[in-house]
Amino acid sequence: MTETLILAAILIPCLVIAIVFHEVAHGWTALMLGDPTAKEQRRLSLNPIRHVDPVGTLLVPGGLALAGLPVFGWAKPVPVIKQRLDNPRFGMMAVAAAGPGTNFVLALIGAVLLGLSVDVNAASVGTPDLFTTALVYFISINLFLALFNLLPIPPFDGSHIVEGLLPRSAARIYDKLRPFGMILLFALLLVVPYVFPEANIIERFVVPPVEWAMGYYFAVADWIAAL
């Protein structure tokens, strides 16, 4: 029970920071590109209460962590009105990319702090202290959130980037799939693993890129530690 509480005390703040900064980055980018909707609705605040979704930010990631599965979650989406952007096509791509981009930057900050605090090799094979453990989780959560959101499945950020890169005729067809995105997502995450447990969709398609990226971030931490 104590270990579970300690894990929750580490994971929840890391996840809240990752998600809140992700959403605020969307809002600030939209504001800079002409859409003040997020500002008007007071969503440019770092106050997590304005962004936290009880299910997506707390219950789902907490349950995944206790089940030993990769941790991810979501917040209340920051409102962006495409038509209010100065250049809607480019603007939606930039707004979408801002969220994952911020998570990559946060993971880099975590890697620098990790390098300043400990030798990364000792952290990965030894018995790390609480701060080191928190930093490792912080890096992994931000990378997972960034890469997961880059999947080209509506309503993830990756879908807006893909839509902006497609020819306009193909983009209109792709946009029509948006209402079915969440159905597809839950089918991939819940139905398919239940029917085909050997499929391991997250472990096969999301975890390997996260582990690959973490290798580079740990290399940065190792380089910092060696200075």
Tab-separated table of C-alpha atoms in Angstrom:
chain	number	residue	atom	x	y	z
A	1	MET	CA	0.000	0.000	0.000
A	2	THR	CA	2.846	2.378	0.860
A	3	GLU	CA	4.555	1.680	-2.468
A	4	THR	CA	1.300	2.376	-4.312
A	5	LEU	CA	0.899	5.722	-2.554
A	6	ILE	CA	4.499	6.659	-3.303
A	7	LEU	CA	4.007	5.732	-6.967
A	8	ALA	CA	0.816	7.815	-7.118
A	9	ALA	CA	2.584	10.733	-5.431
A	10	ILE	CA	5.210	10.597	-8.190
A	11	LEU	CA	3.021	9.882	-11.199
A	12	ILE	CA	0.146	12.290	-10.603
A	13	PRO	CA	2.223	15.506	-10.407
A	14	CYS	CA	4.325	14.410	-13.408
A	15	LEU	CA	1.235	13.676	-15.466
A	16	VAL	CA	-0.594	16.847	-14.430
A	17	ILE	CA	2.409	19.016	-15.348
A	18	ALA	CA	2.814	17.240	-18.695
A	19	ILE	CA	-0.864	17.540	-19.603
A	20	VAL	CA	-1.370	21.123	-18.391
A	21	PHE	CA	1.667	22.468	-20.254
A	22	HIS	CA	0.580	20.495	-23.327
A	23	GLU	CA	-2.848	22.125	-23.341
A	24	VAL	CA	-1.627	25.626	-22.506
A	25	ALA	CA	0.858	25.379	-25.382
A	26	HIS	CA	-2.062	24.745	-27.738
A	27	GLY	CA	-3.863	27.811	-26.404
A	28	TRP	CA	-0.878	30.165	-26.514
A	29	THR	CA	0.021	29.097	-30.046
A	30	ALA	CA	-3.570	29.632	-31.166
A	31	LEU	CA	-3.530	33.097	-29.554
A	32	MET	CA	-0.299	34.046	-31.341
A	33	LEU	CA	-1.821	32.879	-34.626
A	34	GLY	CA	-5.021	34.869	-34.261
A	35	ASP	CA	-7.471	32.788	-32.213
A	36	PRO	CA	-8.084	34.223	-28.711
A	37	THR	CA	-10.751	31.636	-27.788
A	38	ALA	CA	-8.615	29.916	-25.137
A	39	LYS	CA	-7.751	33.276	-23.590
A	40	GLU	CA	-11.402	34.318	-23.591
A	41	GLN	CA	-12.324	31.123	-21.763
A	42	ARG	CA	-9.454	31.555	-19.251
A	43	ARG	CA	-7.658	28.407	-20.393
A	44	LEU	CA	-4.188	29.941	-20.704
A	45	SER	CA	-3.607	29.424	-16.995
A	46	LEU	CA	-1.196	26.868	-15.538
A	47	ASN	CA	-3.729	26.252	-12.777
A	48	PRO	CA	-4.435	22.523	-13.232
A	49	ILE	CA	-8.004	22.904	-11.983
A	50	ARG	CA	-8.847	24.675	-15.244
A	51	HIS	CA	-7.555	21.751	-17.303
A	52	VAL	CA	-7.895	18.559	-15.288
A	53	ASP	CA	-10.421	15.992	-16.457
A	54	PRO	CA	-11.166	13.737	-13.437
A	55	VAL	CA	-11.326	10.642	-15.633
A	56	GLY	CA	-8.611	11.352	-18.181
A	57	THR	CA	-6.106	13.055	-15.899
A	58	LEU	CA	-6.524	10.996	-12.730
A	59	LEU	CA	-8.568	7.788	-12.946
A	60	VAL	CA	-7.356	6.397	-16.290
A	61	PRO	CA	-3.619	7.010	-15.778
A	62	GLY	CA	-3.866	5.870	-12.165
A	63	GLY	CA	-5.519	2.646	-13.213
A	64	LEU	CA	-2.967	2.060	-15.966
A	65	ALA	CA	-0.104	2.637	-13.540
A	66	LEU	CA	-1.520	0.186	-11.001
A	67	ALA	CA	-2.018	-2.362	-13.788
A	68	GLY	CA	1.604	-1.979	-14.845
A	69	LEU	CA	0.655	-0.583	-18.271
A	70	PRO	CA	2.088	2.495	-20.009
A	71	VAL	CA	0.667	5.638	-18.409
A	72	PHE	CA	-1.208	8.166	-20.488
A	73	GLY	CA	-4.164	10.459	-20.041
A	74	TRP	CA	-5.839	13.593	-21.246
A	75	ALA	CA	-7.166	16.932	-20.058
A	76	LYS	CA	-10.123	19.024	-21.074
A	77	PRO	CA	-9.151	20.129	-24.602
A	78	VAL	CA	-8.240	23.787	-24.956
A	79	PRO	CA	-10.810	25.350	-27.316
A	80	VAL	CA	-9.462	26.381	-30.713
A	81	ILE	CA	-11.684	27.749	-33.467
A	82	LYS	CA	-10.038	27.048	-36.786
A	83	GLN	CA	-11.855	29.852	-38.611
A	84	ARG	CA	-10.469	32.477	-36.214
A	85	LEU	CA	-6.850	31.619	-37.031
A	86	ASP	CA	-5.069	33.968	-39.427
A	87	ASN	CA	-4.151	31.010	-41.632
A	88	PRO	CA	-6.483	28.147	-40.640
A	89	ARG	CA	-4.651	25.409	-42.565
A	90	PHE	CA	-1.164	26.234	-41.278
A	91	GLY	CA	-2.488	27.460	-37.929
A	92	MET	CA	-4.124	24.166	-36.985
A	93	MET	CA	-0.906	22.317	-37.804
A	94	ALA	CA	1.135	24.694	-35.639
A	95	VAL	CA	-1.379	24.585	-32.775
A	96	ALA	CA	-1.432	20.785	-32.900
A	97	ALA	CA	2.365	20.502	-32.987
A	98	ALA	CA	2.778	22.875	-30.042
A	99	GLY	CA	1.420	20.366	-27.517
A	100	PRO	CA	3.758	17.431	-28.298
A	101	GLY	CA	6.591	19.889	-28.897
A	102	THR	CA	6.181	21.242	-25.378
A	103	ASN	CA	6.279	17.708	-23.976
A	104	PHE	CA	9.543	17.049	-25.812
A	105	VAL	CA	10.974	20.221	-24.257
A	106	LEU	CA	9.739	19.220	-20.782
A	107	ALA	CA	11.348	15.801	-21.214
A	108	LEU	CA	14.606	17.547	-22.161
A	109	ILE	CA	14.423	19.680	-19.010
A	110	GLY	CA	13.889	16.487	-17.034
A	111	ALA	CA	16.914	14.903	-18.690
A	112	VAL	CA	19.095	17.902	-17.840
A	113	LEU	CA	17.956	17.801	-14.208
A	114	LEU	CA	18.588	14.064	-14.149
A	115	GLY	CA	22.114	14.591	-15.440
A	116	LEU	CA	22.742	17.287	-12.870
A	117	SER	CA	21.564	15.089	-10.012
A	118	VAL	CA	22.892	11.599	-10.702
A	119	ASP	CA	24.793	9.375	-13.113
A	120	VAL	CA	22.111	8.108	-15.482
A	121	ASN	CA	23.608	4.625	-15.662
A	122	ALA	CA	23.380	4.258	-11.907
A	123	ALA	CA	19.808	5.509	-12.078
A	124	SER	CA	18.811	2.853	-14.583
A	125	VAL	CA	20.442	-0.202	-13.005
A	126	GLY	CA	20.808	0.659	-9.342
A	127	THR	CA	18.338	1.694	-6.684
A	128	PRO	CA	17.464	5.315	-7.499
A	129	ASP	CA	16.305	7.811	-4.914
A	130	LEU	CA	12.843	9.337	-5.030
A	131	PHE	CA	13.908	12.434	-6.973
A	132	THR	CA	15.684	10.374	-9.613
A	133	THR	CA	12.694	8.072	-9.941
A	134	ALA	CA	10.401	11.074	-10.368
A	135	LEU	CA	12.620	12.511	-13.107
A	136	VAL	CA	12.710	9.220	-15.010
A	137	TYR	CA	8.916	8.990	-14.842
A	138	PHE	CA	8.651	12.652	-15.826
A	139	ILE	CA	10.742	12.046	-18.945
A	140	SER	CA	8.889	8.884	-19.927
A	141	ILE	CA	5.422	10.373	-19.355
A	142	ASN	CA	6.207	13.440	-21.458
A	143	LEU	CA	7.650	11.343	-24.274
A	144	PHE	CA	4.730	8.945	-24.189
A	145	LEU	CA	2.221	11.801	-24.190
A	146	ALA	CA	3.999	13.513	-27.090
A	147	LEU	CA	4.328	10.437	-29.272
A	148	PHE	CA	0.865	9.112	-28.446
A	149	ASN	CA	-0.670	12.443	-29.426
A	150	LEU	CA	1.219	12.390	-32.715
A	151	LEU	CA	-0.712	9.307	-33.836
A	152	PRO	CA	-2.725	10.264	-36.962
A	153	ILE	CA	-6.037	9.298	-35.341
A	154	PRO	CA	-8.657	12.019	-34.771
A	155	PRO	CA	-8.849	13.906	-32.473
A	156	PHE	CA	-5.145	13.521	-31.652
A	157	ASP	CA	-2.714	16.263	-32.611
A	158	GLY	CA	-1.188	14.064	-35.282
A	159	SER	CA	-4.470	14.053	-37.188
A	160	HIS	CA	-4.411	17.857	-37.519
A	161	ILE	CA	-0.825	17.760	-38.759
A	162	VAL	CA	-1.643	15.067	-41.328
A	163	GLU	CA	-4.745	16.953	-42.443
A	164	GLY	CA	-2.685	20.094	-43.005
A	165	LEU	CA	-0.127	18.198	-45.076
A	166	LEU	CA	-2.669	16.473	-47.308
A	167	PRO	CA	-3.941	18.024	-50.550
A	168	ARG	CA	-7.111	19.998	-49.852
A	169	SER	CA	-9.394	17.438	-51.511
A	170	ALA	CA	-7.890	14.582	-49.491
A	171	ALA	CA	-7.948	16.720	-46.334
A	172	ARG	CA	-11.703	17.221	-46.674
A	173	ILE	CA	-12.230	13.464	-46.890
A	174	TYR	CA	-9.893	12.877	-43.947
A	175	ASP	CA	-11.766	15.484	-41.891
A	176	LYS	CA	-14.993	13.527	-42.352
A	177	LEU	CA	-13.423	10.683	-40.345
A	178	ARG	CA	-12.991	12.957	-37.307
A	179	PRO	CA	-16.348	12.089	-35.639
A	180	PHE	CA	-15.344	8.423	-35.657
A	181	GLY	CA	-11.878	8.965	-34.199
A	182	MET	CA	-12.732	8.248	-30.572
A	183	ILE	CA	-14.633	5.110	-31.562
A	184	LEU	CA	-11.576	3.898	-33.439
A	185	LEU	CA	-9.320	4.803	-30.524
A	186	PHE	CA	-11.363	2.906	-27.941
A	187	ALA	CA	-11.631	-0.030	-30.331
A	188	LEU	CA	-7.840	-0.141	-30.641
A	189	LEU	CA	-7.203	0.306	-26.916
A	190	LEU	CA	-10.053	-1.737	-25.422
A	191	VAL	CA	-11.876	-3.974	-27.900
A	192	VAL	CA	-8.922	-5.294	-29.900
A	193	PRO	CA	-6.800	-6.154	-26.801
A	194	TYR	CA	-9.835	-7.933	-25.291
A	195	VAL	CA	-10.602	-9.946	-28.435
A	196	PHE	CA	-6.985	-10.387	-29.501
A	197	PRO	CA	-4.906	-10.150	-26.300
A	198	GLU	CA	-1.759	-11.104	-28.178
A	199	ALA	CA	-2.051	-7.971	-30.342
A	200	ASN	CA	-0.421	-5.728	-27.683
A	201	ILE	CA	-1.076	-2.585	-29.738
A	202	ILE	CA	0.411	-0.058	-27.318
A	203	GLU	CA	3.384	-2.258	-26.496
A	204	ARG	CA	4.122	-2.885	-30.178
A	205	PHE	CA	3.472	0.484	-31.759
A	206	VAL	CA	3.842	3.161	-29.053
A	207	VAL	CA	6.221	1.789	-26.428
A	208	PRO	CA	9.152	1.067	-28.852
A	209	PRO	CA	9.320	4.690	-30.109
A	210	VAL	CA	9.113	5.919	-26.503
A	211	GLU	CA	11.956	3.617	-25.458
A	212	TRP	CA	13.968	4.685	-28.508
A	213	ALA	CA	13.455	8.360	-27.656
A	214	MET	CA	14.262	7.774	-23.992
A	215	GLY	CA	17.624	6.389	-25.040
A	216	TYR	CA	18.527	9.752	-26.553
A	217	TYR	CA	17.225	11.703	-23.558
A	218	PHE	CA	19.197	9.481	-21.191
A	219	ALA	CA	22.240	10.108	-23.395
A	220	VAL	CA	21.729	13.831	-22.800
A	221	ALA	CA	21.478	13.187	-19.052
A	222	ASP	CA	24.611	11.060	-19.188
A	223	TRP	CA	26.436	13.821	-21.081
A	224	ILE	CA	25.352	16.404	-18.496
A	225	ALA	CA	26.443	14.114	-15.666
A	226	ALA	CA	29.882	13.716	-17.242
A	227	LEU	CA	30.553	17.464	-17.470
